[in-house]
């Protein structure tokens, strides 16, 4: 078993090495096999390992493997070793399995691209780094994966490097997440100073013993780690990079900016949940940030024209739900929503990518339309994904995951009416913007004509994801319905179960409320975008719409308060004023040199005069003495 | 004696290359390559035969009298730290010969003479245990480097070489003055007039005197390192030097400053160093942030890389004044990793300049398409420069900051902002050079086999350091503990009056009750 565990991240790394060292010489089919195959084998190994894990759980619920001692200096130790428990198993499954589907899809998606091997090399490196992130047994190794995925995200957002705007988007993503990462690094320092180790298990065991709940140290540590999570998971106030990150190819958006990397923050918080429990203020902040983010991003999604930007804002919003869940202590609900979200959001991105490709790089939904008949397969799968995203009751997986979060947002120990309200408003927004997108793109008059139909390598992965988006929810039913909670049961070894405080109102009321909200959102979208009922287009209304469209002007704010000052600062002192000081020392010397050397002019009368003056001077001195 | 050979081989090789240069352009290259390879072979075999030295202070200690009248001896000694630095010196030396294979076509004999003599000076600096000898080698590095810049440099080379010479010469003289004063103080109080480092360690003097003398040493080392505000020679010298010169400047000359701090300043003046620590750390932070800021603004790619050195060397001085093993291991790693990563970036600039005859990044852009291998090299070393885990620089900066965090949280927080700064300038290099639109369409050839070999060696080294850093830690540990012991003795002295003297390894020697 241990060897399988070690191979899971190593195989994609090998794929990366092969593709990057010899890639351009191999025939395309070999590149595709190496690229997708390495992730595929990892997926198979993960499934085998997962089945073994579930059928006969190992002692302590953990499979681990130690590869080598990484750093041993001055009392600091870190190993390259991996640890698999239920939490990392779920993440591994999503990364390798969904990752594999996306790789297969990419074979067709990228088939005419010059950078075919570069693409798969980066993708493999990404999968490997992401796996290291979730399997790391210590925080430094986790940080290695964390920065590795950041690098791959940067490289893949800017994959089409000839367009400067793509490069800007890539740099924006890297820099903003790096700001969060730096906070996280300081958090690591703090943890090491306190516990003398960065081994995750040891810290989690020692923290409750040596830190009092609510005291300064856990609050600081949790807050600093949260900084990293906010950057990677694109939550307030570090969310602005994700919409721009859509400059990358669609499979990248599906894999990195929807299914896996952006949920690394969720993983980090879940992994270090002990610290967050010790810091109730920070945990409350997680919930509030999640609630605010899901609303803000929801409103922005409502006004976008670019198909992928709608999905990007939707991703920010859905991760907001995960943060909300973590914040109220519904740990497993947050992770459950992560998994289901990975299915339907990857599906939506892949389907959107297919639409964009067959329409010759058309991103604007208002130039699309009527695609329902032209692309039936894409339409049906996209519809399934949208239904799951909107959490249509009973038959979509999204319902089960999101409903759980809404219920706990109210009923759990840390829940409140306000958090629930934010969630339910967000649910309404979700189904509204989702079906706005569906109706405009697939219904109505035909817009741009498709040039061709997507091939099988694209349709099959999308279809598999569609099945998962429907059926994935049945492994975790609401407790009031039936005793079928495979998911949270599996996780109960790793994450504490949520404690319910309020049961004055039965869960079914909340479920009905959210069902009504989801359906009414769709209905309103239908009225607005199929029946074309005009809303009063007052200027104020438009201005607000534009404000949402621009992502609540966060970019403008940061531009004015951070970017401009930094650029200004670097411009004014480009030549380095310190140099000027030393230069002027030189100039002064040269100046005196000029003056004094003028005296050496070779004219006898000057010298005679100087001698005379000197004699007079000396004589005067002597007389006075 | 083997240590003397290390230096003599380079000196003799230099002379030989000069003479051979009269006959042929190519022979000096081979002579230089041969001399450096022999030295590298010796250094590596010393490493292999001393694999498990434990905490032994010195692996090899050689002493012969030179000018006994003044107490000057030819005292060379080698420990893990110096061995690391020597291996680095010879590897970078070999690479700088290879990198000049096409670039340097004029007067190759004299060029390689200078190159080898700089390297012999550097080797001497890393080995000297006699302060007079140390100063001798310190100056020996300087003059041939002046020639290297002023003869084979770029357009503004004369100005740059003067500036380099004046800064280092003036600061070196101040150090020499301090050495002399230390010599006389020690002589007066003990009756033994000697320049021997091991004897001078522990010289008792009043606190103000010690502080002044320390400043004298510091001036020389901080200029070399360099520390803001004494850094202005660096951008000019690095920018104008030929590629081999920049490689040696960034990779080795700066490291002699760091080495000097660890080897001489801390052990000779532990008390004064503790007093100076807050200022030292502040200087480090200023260097990190100000260097990054200046790097971000540059349009000359070589100048940009030069300023990143100022930023990265800030971590060195920050770590040195943290006085703990974590930070010191980070500092040693930074010395090596920075040499490799910045050296590689200078090589890359040199290769670009050879091809497109400009260093102006606004005249580049979109080069990836034509030269993907160069692009990949640039990518890897930009990532090293911004501290990506998995590469050596991360280990260095992580440990330095971790060690500093123990001592001074505020400074660490400010210094870690440098990581964001490093991201800004590193990504700017990539964007302006390799990505984006082709502002000017050049016809470029990607790296030749020779060039691939050079970059390949550097890439393998930086990755190796990033994932297997332990051999470096193991080698550096005894030397680091030696340096730190003087500080802990200092701390113990304040606490415990009974202990009156200490031997060099730091064991307290109880005062004799008689």
mmCIF file of N, CA and C in Angstrom, chain A residues 321-425:
data_model
loop_
_atom_site.group_PDB
_atom_site.id
_atom_site.type_symbol
_atom_site.label_atom_id
_atom_site.label_comp_id
_atom_site.label_asym_id
_atom_site.label_seq_id
_atom_site.Cartn_x
_atom_site.Cartn_y
_atom_site.Cartn_z
ATOM 1 N N UNK A 321 -19.508 29.299 0.034
ATOM 2 C CA UNK A 321 -20.338 28.352 0.776
ATOM 3 C C UNK A 321 -19.483 27.384 1.597
ATOM 4 N N UNK A 322 -18.391 26.915 0.966
ATOM 5 C CA UNK A 322 -17.530 25.988 1.704
ATOM 6 C C UNK A 322 -16.946 26.671 2.940
ATOM 7 N N UNK A 323 -16.508 27.925 2.762
ATOM 8 C CA UNK A 323 -15.958 28.658 3.905
ATOM 9 C C UNK A 323 -17.031 28.850 4.978
ATOM 10 N N UNK A 324 -18.232 29.138 4.515
ATOM 11 C CA UNK A 324 -19.339 29.292 5.456
ATOM 12 C C UNK A 324 -19.507 28.018 6.282
ATOM 13 N N UNK A 325 -19.464 26.883 5.595
ATOM 14 C CA UNK A 325 -19.622 25.609 6.290
ATOM 15 C C UNK A 325 -18.503 25.405 7.305
ATOM 16 N N UNK A 326 -17.254 25.653 6.870
ATOM 17 C CA UNK A 326 -16.132 25.477 7.790
ATOM 18 C C UNK A 326 -16.277 26.415 8.975
ATOM 19 N N UNK A 327 -16.720 27.628 8.689
ATOM 20 C CA UNK A 327 -16.825 28.641 9.728
ATOM 21 C C UNK A 327 -17.842 28.285 10.802
ATOM 22 N N UNK A 328 -18.913 27.591 10.415
ATOM 23 C CA UNK A 328 -19.905 27.243 11.443
ATOM 24 C C UNK A 328 -19.602 25.872 12.034
ATOM 25 N N UNK A 329 -18.477 25.298 11.653
ATOM 26 C CA UNK A 329 -18.087 24.024 12.256
ATOM 27 C C UNK A 329 -18.662 22.818 11.556
ATOM 28 N N UNK A 330 -19.311 23.037 10.401
ATOM 29 C CA UNK A 330 -19.849 21.895 9.653
ATOM 30 C C UNK A 330 -18.755 21.402 8.717
ATOM 31 N N UNK A 331 -17.701 20.847 9.313
ATOM 32 C CA UNK A 331 -16.483 20.533 8.557
ATOM 33 C C UNK A 331 -16.775 19.621 7.383
ATOM 34 N N UNK A 332 -17.449 18.517 7.667
ATOM 35 C CA UNK A 332 -17.621 17.545 6.584
ATOM 36 C C UNK A 332 -18.570 18.076 5.515
ATOM 37 N N UNK A 333 -19.506 18.955 5.907
ATOM 38 C CA UNK A 333 -20.391 19.541 4.901
ATOM 39 C C UNK A 333 -19.593 20.379 3.912
ATOM 40 N N UNK A 334 -18.607 21.119 4.436
ATOM 41 C CA UNK A 334 -17.759 21.921 3.555
ATOM 42 C C UNK A 334 -16.999 21.049 2.576
ATOM 43 N N UNK A 335 -16.467 19.943 3.066
ATOM 44 C CA UNK A 335 -15.700 19.042 2.203
ATOM 45 C C UNK A 335 -16.623 18.346 1.192
ATOM 46 N N UNK A 336 -17.824 18.025 1.659
ATOM 47 C CA UNK A 336 -18.787 17.393 0.751
ATOM 48 C C UNK A 336 -19.124 18.336 -0.403
ATOM 49 N N UNK A 337 -19.343 19.604 -0.070
ATOM 50 C CA UNK A 337 -19.657 20.555 -1.129
ATOM 51 C C UNK A 337 -18.467 20.738 -2.060
ATOM 52 N N UNK A 338 -17.251 20.654 -1.493
ATOM 53 C CA UNK A 338 -16.060 20.720 -2.347
ATOM 54 C C UNK A 338 -16.105 19.624 -3.410
ATOM 55 N N UNK A 339 -16.436 18.392 -2.985
ATOM 56 C CA UNK A 339 -16.393 17.272 -3.929
ATOM 57 C C UNK A 339 -17.473 17.422 -5.001
ATOM 58 N N UNK A 340 -18.695 17.699 -4.545
ATOM 59 C CA UNK A 340 -19.795 17.821 -5.505
ATOM 60 C C UNK A 340 -19.547 19.003 -6.446
ATOM 61 N N UNK A 341 -19.060 20.095 -5.853
ATOM 62 C CA UNK A 341 -18.753 21.274 -6.667
ATOM 63 C C UNK A 341 -17.713 20.932 -7.730
ATOM 64 N N UNK A 342 -16.712 20.133 -7.336
ATOM 65 C CA UNK A 342 -15.683 19.749 -8.307
ATOM 66 C C UNK A 342 -16.324 19.046 -9.494
ATOM 67 N N UNK A 343 -17.299 18.181 -9.224
ATOM 68 C CA UNK A 343 -17.957 17.469 -10.329
ATOM 69 C C UNK A 343 -18.692 18.436 -11.248
ATOM 70 N N UNK A 344 -19.617 19.201 -10.652
ATOM 71 C CA UNK A 344 -20.469 19.976 -11.567
ATOM 72 C C UNK A 344 -19.759 21.191 -12.143
ATOM 73 N N UNK A 345 -18.803 21.757 -11.386
ATOM 74 C CA UNK A 345 -18.140 22.931 -11.929
ATOM 75 C C UNK A 345 -17.128 22.555 -13.010
ATOM 76 N N UNK A 346 -16.452 21.424 -12.803
ATOM 77 C CA UNK A 346 -15.562 20.953 -13.869
ATOM 78 C C UNK A 346 -16.386 20.674 -15.123
ATOM 79 N N UNK A 347 -17.540 20.040 -14.918
ATOM 80 C CA UNK A 347 -18.442 19.771 -16.036
ATOM 81 C C UNK A 347 -18.818 21.065 -16.760
ATOM 82 N N UNK A 348 -19.219 22.072 -15.976
ATOM 83 C CA UNK A 348 -19.662 23.316 -16.607
ATOM 84 C C UNK A 348 -18.522 23.978 -17.372
ATOM 85 N N UNK A 349 -17.321 23.967 -16.795
ATOM 86 C CA UNK A 349 -16.190 24.585 -17.490
ATOM 87 C C UNK A 349 -15.831 23.824 -18.764
ATOM 88 N N UNK A 350 -15.850 22.500 -18.660
ATOM 89 C CA UNK A 350 -15.508 21.722 -19.850
ATOM 90 C C UNK A 350 -16.558 21.934 -20.944
ATOM 91 N N UNK A 351 -17.825 21.949 -20.537
ATOM 92 C CA UNK A 351 -18.878 22.168 -21.525
ATOM 93 C C UNK A 351 -18.766 23.569 -22.114
ATOM 94 N N UNK A 352 -18.497 24.537 -21.240
ATOM 95 C CA UNK A 352 -18.329 25.904 -21.726
ATOM 96 C C UNK A 352 -17.154 25.977 -22.697
ATOM 97 N N UNK A 353 -16.077 25.268 -22.345
ATOM 98 C CA UNK A 353 -14.915 25.244 -23.229
ATOM 99 C C UNK A 353 -15.273 24.664 -24.583
ATOM 100 N N UNK A 354 -16.092 23.602 -24.575
ATOM 101 C CA UNK A 354 -16.510 23.000 -25.840
ATOM 102 C C UNK A 354 -17.323 23.995 -26.661
ATOM 103 N N UNK A 355 -18.229 24.706 -25.988
ATOM 104 C CA UNK A 355 -19.037 25.707 -26.692
ATOM 105 C C UNK A 355 -18.126 26.766 -27.314
ATOM 106 N N UNK A 356 -17.182 27.239 -26.497
ATOM 107 C CA UNK A 356 -16.302 28.318 -26.970
ATOM 108 C C UNK A 356 -15.473 27.844 -28.166
ATOM 109 N N UNK A 357 -15.008 26.609 -28.107
ATOM 110 C CA UNK A 357 -14.190 26.092 -29.208
ATOM 111 C C UNK A 357 -15.009 25.970 -30.495
ATOM 112 N N UNK A 358 -16.202 25.384 -30.393
ATOM 113 C CA UNK A 358 -16.954 25.183 -31.634
ATOM 114 C C UNK A 358 -17.509 26.497 -32.181
ATOM 115 N N UNK A 359 -17.563 27.520 -31.329
ATOM 116 C CA UNK A 359 -17.995 28.828 -31.824
ATOM 117 C C UNK A 359 -16.807 29.711 -32.187
ATOM 118 N N UNK A 360 -15.636 29.113 -32.334
ATOM 119 C CA UNK A 360 -14.455 29.883 -32.731
ATOM 120 C C UNK A 360 -14.100 30.984 -31.736
ATOM 121 N N UNK A 361 -13.838 30.572 -30.510
ATOM 122 C CA UNK A 361 -13.386 31.506 -29.471
ATOM 123 C C UNK A 361 -14.384 32.615 -29.167
ATOM 124 N N UNK A 362 -15.674 32.306 -29.263
ATOM 125 C CA UNK A 362 -16.672 33.302 -28.858
ATOM 126 C C UNK A 362 -16.965 33.099 -27.374
ATOM 127 N N UNK A 363 -16.723 34.167 -26.579
ATOM 128 C CA UNK A 363 -16.952 34.068 -25.131
ATOM 129 C C UNK A 363 -18.244 34.740 -24.699
ATOM 130 N N UNK A 364 -18.744 35.656 -25.504
ATOM 131 C CA UNK A 364 -19.858 36.500 -25.074
ATOM 132 C C UNK A 364 -21.182 35.757 -25.208
ATOM 133 N N UNK A 365 -21.894 35.554 -24.078
ATOM 134 C CA UNK A 365 -23.131 34.771 -24.155
ATOM 135 C C UNK A 365 -24.201 35.475 -24.993
ATOM 136 N N UNK A 366 -24.109 36.797 -25.075
ATOM 137 C CA UNK A 366 -25.145 37.488 -25.844
ATOM 138 C C UNK A 366 -24.959 37.324 -27.349
ATOM 139 N N UNK A 367 -23.795 36.818 -27.755
ATOM 140 C CA UNK A 367 -23.597 36.514 -29.169
ATOM 141 C C UNK A 367 -23.879 35.052 -29.456
ATOM 142 N N UNK A 368 -24.209 34.313 -28.390
ATOM 143 C CA UNK A 368 -24.591 32.914 -28.599
ATOM 144 C C UNK A 368 -26.118 32.853 -28.613
ATOM 145 N N UNK A 369 -26.657 31.678 -28.565
ATOM 146 C CA UNK A 369 -28.108 31.549 -28.523
ATOM 147 C C UNK A 369 -28.559 30.368 -29.346
ATOM 148 N N UNK A 370 -29.633 29.743 -28.899
ATOM 149 C CA UNK A 370 -30.214 28.646 -29.656
ATOM 150 C C UNK A 370 -29.334 27.424 -29.810
ATOM 151 N N UNK A 371 -28.344 27.292 -28.960
ATOM 152 C CA UNK A 371 -27.412 26.174 -29.133
ATOM 153 C C UNK A 371 -28.016 24.831 -28.722
ATOM 154 N N UNK A 372 -29.199 24.887 -28.107
ATOM 155 C CA UNK A 372 -29.884 23.697 -27.630
ATOM 156 C C UNK A 372 -30.016 22.659 -28.737
ATOM 157 N N UNK A 373 -30.350 23.139 -29.936
ATOM 158 C CA UNK A 373 -30.586 22.194 -31.022
ATOM 159 C C UNK A 373 -29.305 21.835 -31.747
ATOM 160 N N UNK A 374 -28.372 22.802 -31.790
ATOM 161 C CA UNK A 374 -27.126 22.545 -32.530
ATOM 162 C C UNK A 374 -26.210 21.600 -31.770
ATOM 163 N N UNK A 375 -26.167 21.753 -30.441
ATOM 164 C CA UNK A 375 -25.241 20.955 -29.646
ATOM 165 C C UNK A 375 -26.006 20.222 -28.539
ATOM 166 N N UNK A 376 -26.831 19.246 -28.903
ATOM 167 C CA UNK A 376 -27.698 18.629 -27.888
ATOM 168 C C UNK A 376 -26.923 17.984 -26.738
ATOM 169 N N UNK A 377 -25.831 17.303 -27.052
ATOM 170 C CA UNK A 377 -25.105 16.618 -25.987
ATOM 171 C C UNK A 377 -24.566 17.621 -24.976
ATOM 172 N N UNK A 378 -23.976 18.694 -25.508
ATOM 173 C CA UNK A 378 -23.451 19.730 -24.614
ATOM 174 C C UNK A 378 -24.594 20.356 -23.823
ATOM 175 N N UNK A 379 -25.722 20.579 -24.513
ATOM 176 C CA UNK A 379 -26.854 21.207 -23.840
ATOM 177 C C UNK A 379 -27.321 20.383 -22.642
ATOM 178 N N UNK A 380 -27.516 19.092 -22.879
ATOM 179 C CA UNK A 380 -28.044 18.253 -21.790
ATOM 180 C C UNK A 380 -27.078 18.215 -20.619
ATOM 181 N N UNK A 381 -25.787 17.994 -20.907
ATOM 182 C CA UNK A 381 -24.830 17.926 -19.803
ATOM 183 C C UNK A 381 -24.715 19.275 -19.101
ATOM 184 N N UNK A 382 -24.699 20.341 -19.872
ATOM 185 C CA UNK A 382 -24.607 21.677 -19.277
ATOM 186 C C UNK A 382 -25.820 21.929 -18.383
ATOM 187 N N UNK A 383 -26.976 21.465 -18.843
ATOM 188 C CA UNK A 383 -28.199 21.634 -18.064
ATOM 189 C C UNK A 383 -28.103 20.879 -16.745
ATOM 190 N N UNK A 384 -27.558 19.666 -16.825
ATOM 191 C CA UNK A 384 -27.399 18.875 -15.599
ATOM 192 C C UNK A 384 -26.472 19.599 -14.620
ATOM 193 N N UNK A 385 -25.350 20.086 -15.157
ATOM 194 C CA UNK A 385 -24.417 20.820 -14.305
ATOM 195 C C UNK A 385 -25.078 22.042 -13.688
ATOM 196 N N UNK A 386 -25.845 22.752 -14.498
ATOM 197 C CA UNK A 386 -26.511 23.958 -13.998
ATOM 198 C C UNK A 386 -27.532 23.613 -12.932
ATOM 199 N N UNK A 387 -28.268 22.518 -13.147
ATOM 200 C CA UNK A 387 -29.265 22.108 -12.158
ATOM 201 C C UNK A 387 -28.577 21.781 -10.843
ATOM 202 N N UNK A 388 -27.427 21.117 -10.941
ATOM 203 C CA UNK A 388 -26.705 20.753 -9.730
ATOM 204 C C UNK A 388 -26.161 21.999 -9.032
ATOM 205 N N UNK A 389 -25.653 22.931 -9.829
ATOM 206 C CA UNK A 389 -25.159 24.190 -9.263
ATOM 207 C C UNK A 389 -26.293 24.959 -8.586
ATOM 208 N N UNK A 390 -27.471 24.936 -9.211
ATOM 209 C CA UNK A 390 -28.606 25.653 -8.622
ATOM 210 C C UNK A 390 -29.242 24.872 -7.496
ATOM 211 N N UNK A 391 -28.759 23.671 -7.237
ATOM 212 C CA UNK A 391 -29.254 22.834 -6.136
ATOM 213 C C UNK A 391 -30.726 22.492 -6.298
ATOM 214 N N UNK A 392 -31.119 22.058 -7.505
ATOM 215 C CA UNK A 392 -32.501 21.616 -7.682
ATOM 216 C C UNK A 392 -32.741 20.399 -6.804
ATOM 217 N N UNK A 393 -33.869 20.383 -6.099
ATOM 218 C CA UNK A 393 -34.067 19.361 -5.071
ATOM 219 C C UNK A 393 -34.160 17.942 -5.618
ATOM 220 N N UNK A 394 -33.928 17.024 -4.760
ATOM 221 C CA UNK A 394 -34.068 15.574 -4.902
ATOM 222 C C UNK A 394 -33.086 14.954 -5.885
ATOM 223 N N UNK A 395 -33.097 15.386 -7.143
ATOM 224 C CA UNK A 395 -32.349 14.593 -8.104
ATOM 225 C C UNK A 395 -30.978 15.151 -8.473
ATOM 226 N N UNK A 396 -30.543 16.286 -7.879
ATOM 227 C CA UNK A 396 -29.176 16.726 -8.179
ATOM 228 C C UNK A 396 -28.311 16.625 -6.926
ATOM 229 N N UNK A 397 -27.020 16.370 -7.179
ATOM 230 C CA UNK A 397 -26.097 16.219 -6.063
ATOM 231 C C UNK A 397 -25.906 17.537 -5.329
ATOM 232 N N UNK A 398 -25.950 18.645 -6.092
ATOM 233 C CA UNK A 398 -25.740 19.960 -5.493
ATOM 234 C C UNK A 398 -26.742 20.254 -4.392
ATOM 235 N N UNK A 399 -27.933 19.704 -4.527
ATOM 236 C CA UNK A 399 -28.944 19.929 -3.498
ATOM 237 C C UNK A 399 -28.489 19.374 -2.154
ATOM 238 N N UNK A 400 -27.976 18.165 -2.202
ATOM 239 C CA UNK A 400 -27.612 17.517 -0.942
ATOM 240 C C UNK A 400 -26.453 18.219 -0.261
ATOM 241 N N UNK A 401 -25.495 18.662 -1.067
ATOM 242 C CA UNK A 401 -24.339 19.308 -0.435
ATOM 243 C C UNK A 401 -24.674 20.715 0.033
ATOM 244 N N UNK A 402 -25.395 21.459 -0.777
ATOM 245 C CA UNK A 402 -25.649 22.843 -0.386
ATOM 246 C C UNK A 402 -26.693 22.927 0.718
ATOM 247 N N UNK A 403 -27.660 22.040 0.649
ATOM 248 C CA UNK A 403 -28.719 22.066 1.651
ATOM 249 C C UNK A 403 -28.172 21.824 3.052
ATOM 250 N N UNK A 404 -27.199 20.893 3.089
ATOM 251 C CA UNK A 404 -26.559 20.610 4.358
ATOM 252 C C UNK A 404 -25.922 21.881 4.937
ATOM 253 N N UNK A 405 -25.245 22.621 4.066
ATOM 254 C CA UNK A 405 -24.570 23.831 4.545
ATOM 255 C C UNK A 405 -25.589 24.837 5.057
ATOM 256 N N UNK A 406 -26.670 25.012 4.307
ATOM 257 C CA UNK A 406 -27.675 25.992 4.720
ATOM 258 C C UNK A 406 -28.288 25.606 6.070
ATOM 259 N N UNK A 407 -28.542 24.320 6.220
ATOM 260 C CA UNK A 407 -29.142 23.845 7.470
ATOM 261 C C UNK A 407 -28.206 24.099 8.642
ATOM 262 N N UNK A 408 -26.935 23.754 8.460
ATOM 263 C CA UNK A 408 -25.990 23.945 9.563
ATOM 264 C C UNK A 408 -25.691 25.425 9.799
ATOM 265 N N UNK A 409 -25.795 26.238 8.754
ATOM 266 C CA UNK A 409 -25.547 27.676 8.914
ATOM 267 C C UNK A 409 -26.517 28.255 9.940
ATOM 268 N N UNK A 410 -27.661 27.654 10.032
ATOM 269 C CA UNK A 410 -28.615 28.137 11.020
ATOM 270 C C UNK A 410 -28.530 27.340 12.314
ATOM 271 N N UNK A 411 -28.478 26.015 12.172
ATOM 272 C CA UNK A 411 -28.737 25.181 13.344
ATOM 273 C C UNK A 411 -27.509 24.886 14.187
ATOM 274 N N UNK A 412 -26.302 25.025 13.615
ATOM 275 C CA UNK A 412 -25.150 24.569 14.386
ATOM 276 C C UNK A 412 -24.810 25.554 15.494
ATOM 277 N N UNK A 413 -23.877 25.099 16.302
ATOM 278 C CA UNK A 413 -23.436 25.880 17.451
ATOM 279 C C UNK A 413 -23.035 27.304 17.078
ATOM 280 N N UNK A 414 -22.275 27.407 15.965
ATOM 281 C CA UNK A 414 -21.786 28.723 15.563
ATOM 282 C C UNK A 414 -22.689 29.385 14.525
ATOM 283 N N UNK A 415 -23.806 28.764 14.214
ATOM 284 C CA UNK A 415 -24.656 29.298 13.168
ATOM 285 C C UNK A 415 -25.462 30.490 13.647
ATOM 286 N N UNK A 416 -26.077 31.157 12.678
ATOM 287 C CA UNK A 416 -26.968 32.250 13.049
ATOM 288 C C UNK A 416 -27.949 32.474 11.915
ATOM 289 N N UNK A 417 -28.987 33.227 12.243
ATOM 290 C CA UNK A 417 -30.003 33.535 11.238
ATOM 291 C C UNK A 417 -29.382 34.296 10.071
ATOM 292 N N UNK A 418 -28.448 35.207 10.384
ATOM 293 C CA UNK A 418 -27.850 36.047 9.347
ATOM 294 C C UNK A 418 -27.063 35.206 8.350
ATOM 295 N N UNK A 419 -26.296 34.263 8.882
ATOM 296 C CA UNK A 419 -25.512 33.421 7.977
ATOM 297 C C UNK A 419 -26.441 32.628 7.071
ATOM 298 N N UNK A 420 -27.521 32.120 7.659
ATOM 299 C CA UNK A 420 -28.460 31.365 6.848
ATOM 300 C C UNK A 420 -29.084 32.245 5.775
ATOM 301 N N UNK A 421 -29.433 33.485 6.192
ATOM 302 C CA UNK A 421 -30.046 34.409 5.228
ATOM 303 C C UNK A 421 -29.110 34.678 4.054
ATOM 304 N N UNK A 422 -27.818 34.909 4.383
ATOM 305 C CA UNK A 422 -26.851 35.129 3.318
ATOM 306 C C UNK A 422 -26.828 33.929 2.385
ATOM 307 N N UNK A 423 -26.840 32.746 2.985
ATOM 308 C CA UNK A 423 -26.790 31.538 2.181
ATOM 309 C C UNK A 423 -28.011 31.380 1.298
ATOM 310 N N UNK A 424 -29.166 31.678 1.826
ATOM 311 C CA UNK A 424 -30.387 31.455 1.043
ATOM 312 C C UNK A 424 -30.514 32.515 -0.059
ATOM 313 N N UNK A 425 -30.097 33.756 0.246
ATOM 314 C CA UNK A 425 -30.088 34.774 -0.807
ATOM 315 C C UNK A 425 -29.108 34.352 -1.899
#
